[in-house]
């Protein structure tokens, strides 16, 4: 299955600032997915990123708050903009797994907003 | 959209006993049902999955059953071991490709007591 390198692994940020999270995949993938996992909670899909087109956002998530870039088939970024403490969470990218429809996840970015 | 429910939210079993986690889904078009295991501080990992044309699938100590008519599916872990302790997420997906988004249940925290 694909190997995903996600960074940063964690960060502590001031409210009102922005953080960009990067995911690099070791193979070309059509879709990349961004999830949020709040403490002790399940995984909530933020958006789906297809190379060459705008990301598709789920209900409750907007592009101004979570802009996504997908410049090529192996890389994507998620920016968390104008952060507030409510944005404190783990953010994970994922891609489809090879040979199965199961997703492979990056190691996650633990974000704390103070 | 798809809604996945999962029960129980917490489960504690003695080592060697069996554990069963049950999930229901709302969208009758869903046809792919993966299960993920997430150990503390780690990324979710796919442990088994099933498609709608199969009623049961087994992989060593874990098995998944699907009742498409009733729209529920279950994870069975036999001969539990302490290393099975983790949070387990069921999920559901519509569509025919791995490009389709996967919706996760709220999770079950499994504790295996030595």
Short mmCIF file of C-alpha atoms in Angstrom, two decimals:
data_model
loop_
_atom_site.label_atom_id
_atom_site.label_comp_id
_atom_site.label_asym_id
_atom_site.label_seq_id
_atom_site.Cartn_x
_atom_site.Cartn_y
_atom_site.Cartn_z
CA UNK A 1 0.00 0.00 0.00
CA UNK A 2 1.00 3.63 -0.41
CA UNK A 3 3.36 5.24 2.08
CA UNK A 4 2.35 8.71 3.21
CA UNK A 5 4.66 11.25 4.79
CA UNK A 6 2.72 13.89 6.70
CA UNK A 7 4.16 16.92 8.41
CA UNK A 8 4.33 18.60 10.77
CA UNK A 9 3.55 15.85 13.25
CA UNK A 10 2.43 18.39 15.81
CA UNK A 11 2.30 22.12 16.33
CA UNK A 12 1.12 24.66 18.86
CA UNK A 13 -0.24 27.79 17.23
CA UNK A 14 -1.59 31.13 18.31
CA UNK A 15 -5.22 31.90 17.62
CA UNK A 16 -5.77 33.92 14.47
CA UNK A 17 -2.82 32.38 12.65
CA UNK A 18 -2.77 29.71 9.94
CA UNK A 19 -1.03 26.36 9.65
CA UNK A 20 -0.33 24.41 6.49
CA UNK A 21 -0.13 20.62 6.68
CA UNK A 22 1.63 18.69 3.96
CA UNK A 23 1.16 15.13 2.73
CA UNK A 24 3.55 13.44 0.33
CA UNK A 25 2.71 10.02 -1.13
CA UNK A 26 5.28 7.62 -2.56
CA UNK A 27 3.08 6.77 -5.55
CA UNK A 28 0.61 8.56 -7.77
CA UNK A 29 -2.93 8.58 -6.46
CA UNK A 30 -6.04 10.05 -7.98
CA UNK A 31 -7.76 11.18 -4.81
CA UNK A 32 -6.47 12.41 -1.50
CA UNK A 33 -8.75 12.85 1.46
CA UNK A 34 -8.43 15.08 4.51
CA UNK A 35 -9.94 14.09 7.84
CA UNK A 36 -10.24 15.69 11.24
CA UNK A 37 -10.24 13.65 14.42
CA UNK A 38 -11.11 15.55 17.56
CA UNK A 39 -9.94 14.09 20.88
CA UNK A 40 -11.66 10.79 21.59
CA UNK A 41 -13.84 11.13 18.52
CA UNK A 42 -14.25 9.50 15.15
CA UNK A 43 -12.82 10.60 11.82
CA UNK A 44 -14.74 13.33 10.04
CA UNK A 45 -14.11 13.93 6.36
CA UNK A 46 -13.20 17.52 5.60
CA UNK A 47 -12.73 17.37 1.85
CA UNK A 48 -11.69 15.29 -1.12
CA UNK A 49 -8.82 16.59 -3.24
CA UNK A 50 -8.50 15.64 -6.91
CA UNK A 51 -5.49 16.79 -8.85
CA UNK A 52 -6.27 19.60 -11.26
CA UNK A 53 -9.59 20.60 -9.81
CA UNK A 54 -10.97 22.30 -6.73
CA UNK A 55 -11.45 20.20 -3.66
CA UNK A 56 -14.91 18.99 -2.73
CA UNK A 57 -15.87 19.98 0.81
CA UNK A 58 -18.19 18.18 3.17
CA UNK A 59 -21.05 19.87 4.94
CA UNK A 60 -19.76 22.12 7.67
CA UNK A 61 -16.37 22.74 6.08
CA UNK A 62 -15.61 25.66 3.76
CA UNK A 63 -12.75 26.53 1.47
CA UNK A 64 -12.00 29.85 3.17
CA UNK A 65 -11.33 28.06 6.45
CA UNK A 66 -9.65 24.94 5.04
CA UNK A 67 -8.05 25.76 1.68
CA UNK A 68 -6.55 22.70 -0.02
CA UNK A 69 -3.99 22.46 -2.75
CA UNK A 70 -3.34 19.44 -4.95
CA UNK A 71 -0.61 20.44 -7.41
CA UNK A 72 0.24 16.90 -8.57
CA UNK A 73 -0.64 13.25 -8.07
CA UNK A 74 1.66 12.72 -5.07
CA UNK A 75 1.22 15.83 -2.94
CA UNK A 76 -1.45 17.84 -1.16
CA UNK A 77 -1.67 20.51 1.50
CA UNK A 78 -4.41 21.48 3.91
CA UNK A 79 -4.33 24.91 5.53
CA UNK A 80 -6.22 25.63 8.71
CA UNK A 81 -6.88 29.36 8.56
CA UNK A 82 -7.62 31.98 11.21
CA UNK A 83 -7.37 29.33 13.89
CA UNK A 84 -9.34 29.25 17.11
CA UNK A 85 -9.05 26.80 20.03
CA UNK A 86 -11.95 24.84 18.52
CA UNK A 87 -9.63 23.87 15.67
CA UNK A 88 -7.44 21.92 18.07
CA UNK A 89 -7.57 18.43 16.68
CA UNK A 90 -5.66 15.76 14.78
CA UNK A 91 -5.68 16.23 11.03
CA UNK A 92 -5.03 13.22 8.79
CA UNK A 93 -4.61 12.80 5.10
CA UNK A 94 -5.40 9.53 3.38
CA UNK A 95 -5.34 7.90 -0.02
CA UNK A 96 -6.87 4.82 -1.55
CA UNK A 97 -4.98 1.64 -0.82
CA UNK A 98 -3.53 -0.44 -3.60
CA UNK A 99 -5.25 -3.75 -4.18
CA UNK A 100 -8.10 -2.86 -1.86
CA UNK A 101 -10.53 -0.06 -1.39
CA UNK A 102 -9.27 0.59 2.10
CA UNK A 103 -7.74 3.94 2.80
CA UNK A 104 -4.18 4.36 3.99
CA UNK A 105 -3.67 7.17 6.46
CA UNK A 106 -0.81 9.53 7.13
CA UNK A 107 0.57 9.68 10.64
CA UNK A 108 -1.49 12.74 11.48
CA UNK A 109 -0.83 16.30 12.62
CA UNK A 110 -1.74 17.10 16.20
CA UNK A 111 -2.70 20.78 16.28
CA UNK A 112 -3.16 22.75 19.47
CA UNK A 113 -4.43 26.31 19.23
CA UNK A 114 -3.80 28.55 22.22
CA UNK B 1 -25.95 11.34 3.23
CA UNK B 2 -24.65 8.17 4.76
CA UNK B 3 -24.85 7.78 8.56
CA UNK B 4 -23.03 4.98 10.37
CA UNK B 5 -23.87 4.00 13.93
CA UNK B 6 -21.75 1.70 16.06
CA UNK B 7 -22.31 -0.20 19.31
CA UNK B 8 -21.10 -0.55 21.95
CA UNK B 9 -19.02 2.57 22.47
CA UNK B 10 -16.85 0.72 24.98
CA UNK B 11 -16.25 -2.99 25.40
CA UNK B 12 -14.22 -4.84 27.98
CA UNK B 13 -13.49 -8.56 27.66
CA UNK B 14 -11.26 -11.10 29.35
CA UNK B 15 -8.30 -12.35 27.39
CA UNK B 16 -9.32 -15.36 25.33
CA UNK B 17 -12.97 -14.36 25.11
CA UNK B 18 -14.67 -13.12 21.95
CA UNK B 19 -15.60 -9.53 21.15
CA UNK B 20 -18.40 -8.40 18.86
CA UNK B 21 -18.93 -4.88 17.54
CA UNK B 22 -22.05 -4.02 15.59
CA UNK B 23 -22.69 -1.26 13.06
CA UNK B 24 -25.67 -0.05 11.08
CA UNK B 25 -25.72 2.20 8.05
CA UNK B 26 -28.43 4.29 6.48
CA UNK B 27 -27.68 4.44 2.76
CA UNK B 28 -28.85 1.31 0.95
CA UNK B 29 -26.46 2.20 -1.89
CA UNK B 30 -23.43 1.55 0.32
CA UNK B 31 -21.55 -1.48 -0.89
CA UNK B 32 -18.16 -1.43 0.80
CA UNK B 33 -17.59 -1.80 4.54
CA UNK B 34 -14.07 -1.54 5.98
CA UNK B 35 -13.01 -1.86 9.60
CA UNK B 36 -10.14 0.09 11.08
CA UNK B 37 -8.13 -0.37 14.26
CA UNK B 38 -6.55 2.66 15.90
CA UNK B 39 -4.11 2.20 18.72
CA UNK B 40 -3.48 5.09 21.07
CA UNK B 41 -1.53 7.83 19.37
CA UNK B 42 -1.33 6.01 16.06
CA UNK B 43 -3.01 6.24 12.71
CA UNK B 44 -6.04 4.07 11.80
CA UNK B 45 -5.10 0.80 10.13
CA UNK B 46 -7.37 -1.29 7.92
CA UNK B 47 -7.88 -4.72 9.46
CA UNK B 48 -10.60 -6.27 7.29
CA UNK B 49 -13.21 -5.21 4.78
CA UNK B 50 -16.23 -6.69 3.04
CA UNK B 51 -18.17 -5.89 -0.07
CA UNK B 52 -21.91 -6.16 -0.43
CA UNK B 53 -21.81 -9.26 -2.61
CA UNK B 54 -20.26 -11.23 0.25
CA UNK B 55 -22.04 -12.18 3.47
CA UNK B 56 -19.03 -13.09 5.56
CA UNK B 57 -15.27 -12.76 5.45
CA UNK B 58 -12.69 -14.17 7.81
CA UNK B 59 -9.01 -13.49 8.40
CA UNK B 60 -7.47 -15.55 11.18
CA UNK B 61 -9.06 -14.37 14.43
CA UNK B 62 -11.20 -11.65 12.93
CA UNK B 63 -14.35 -11.98 10.85
CA UNK B 64 -16.92 -9.61 9.48
CA UNK B 65 -20.53 -10.39 8.63
CA UNK B 66 -22.89 -8.30 6.54
CA UNK B 67 -26.67 -8.29 6.41
CA UNK B 68 -27.48 -5.99 3.52
CA UNK B 69 -31.23 -6.36 3.94
CA UNK B 70 -31.09 -5.15 7.52
CA UNK B 71 -28.24 -2.72 6.73
CA UNK B 72 -26.00 -3.91 9.50
CA UNK B 73 -22.57 -5.46 9.73
CA UNK B 74 -20.49 -6.80 12.58
CA UNK B 75 -16.89 -7.41 13.54
CA UNK B 76 -16.04 -10.57 15.46
CA UNK B 77 -12.72 -11.05 17.21
CA UNK B 78 -12.08 -14.48 18.69
CA UNK B 79 -9.47 -15.52 21.25
CA UNK B 80 -8.81 -11.90 22.15
CA UNK B 81 -5.34 -10.86 23.22
CA UNK B 82 -4.13 -7.75 25.09
CA UNK B 83 -2.72 -6.36 21.84
CA UNK B 84 -6.26 -6.27 20.45
CA UNK B 85 -6.95 -3.38 22.85
CA UNK B 86 -7.63 -0.32 20.66
CA UNK B 87 -10.41 1.76 19.18
CA UNK B 88 -12.21 0.08 16.30
CA UNK B 89 -14.06 2.04 13.62
CA UNK B 90 -16.52 0.62 11.15
CA UNK B 91 -17.17 2.53 7.96
CA UNK B 92 -19.31 2.49 4.85
CA UNK B 93 -18.87 3.67 1.31
CA UNK B 94 -21.04 3.97 -1.77
CA UNK B 95 -19.86 3.69 -5.36
CA UNK B 96 -17.70 1.25 -7.17
CA UNK B 97 -14.23 2.73 -6.85
CA UNK B 98 -11.73 3.59 -4.19
CA UNK B 99 -12.24 7.21 -5.10
CA UNK B 100 -15.46 7.32 -3.18
CA UNK B 101 -15.54 8.80 0.27
CA UNK B 102 -15.76 6.60 3.31
CA UNK B 103 -17.95 7.55 6.27
CA UNK B 104 -16.84 6.34 9.68
CA UNK B 105 -18.84 5.21 12.69
CA UNK B 106 -18.18 6.77 16.11
CA UNK B 107 -15.84 3.99 17.26
CA UNK B 108 -15.67 1.27 19.91
CA UNK B 109 -12.98 1.29 22.56
CA UNK B 110 -12.03 -2.32 23.20
CA UNK B 111 -10.11 -3.30 26.31
CA UNK B 112 -8.80 -6.85 26.67
CA UNK B 113 -8.06 -7.68 30.28
CA UNK B 114 -5.16 -10.10 30.79
#
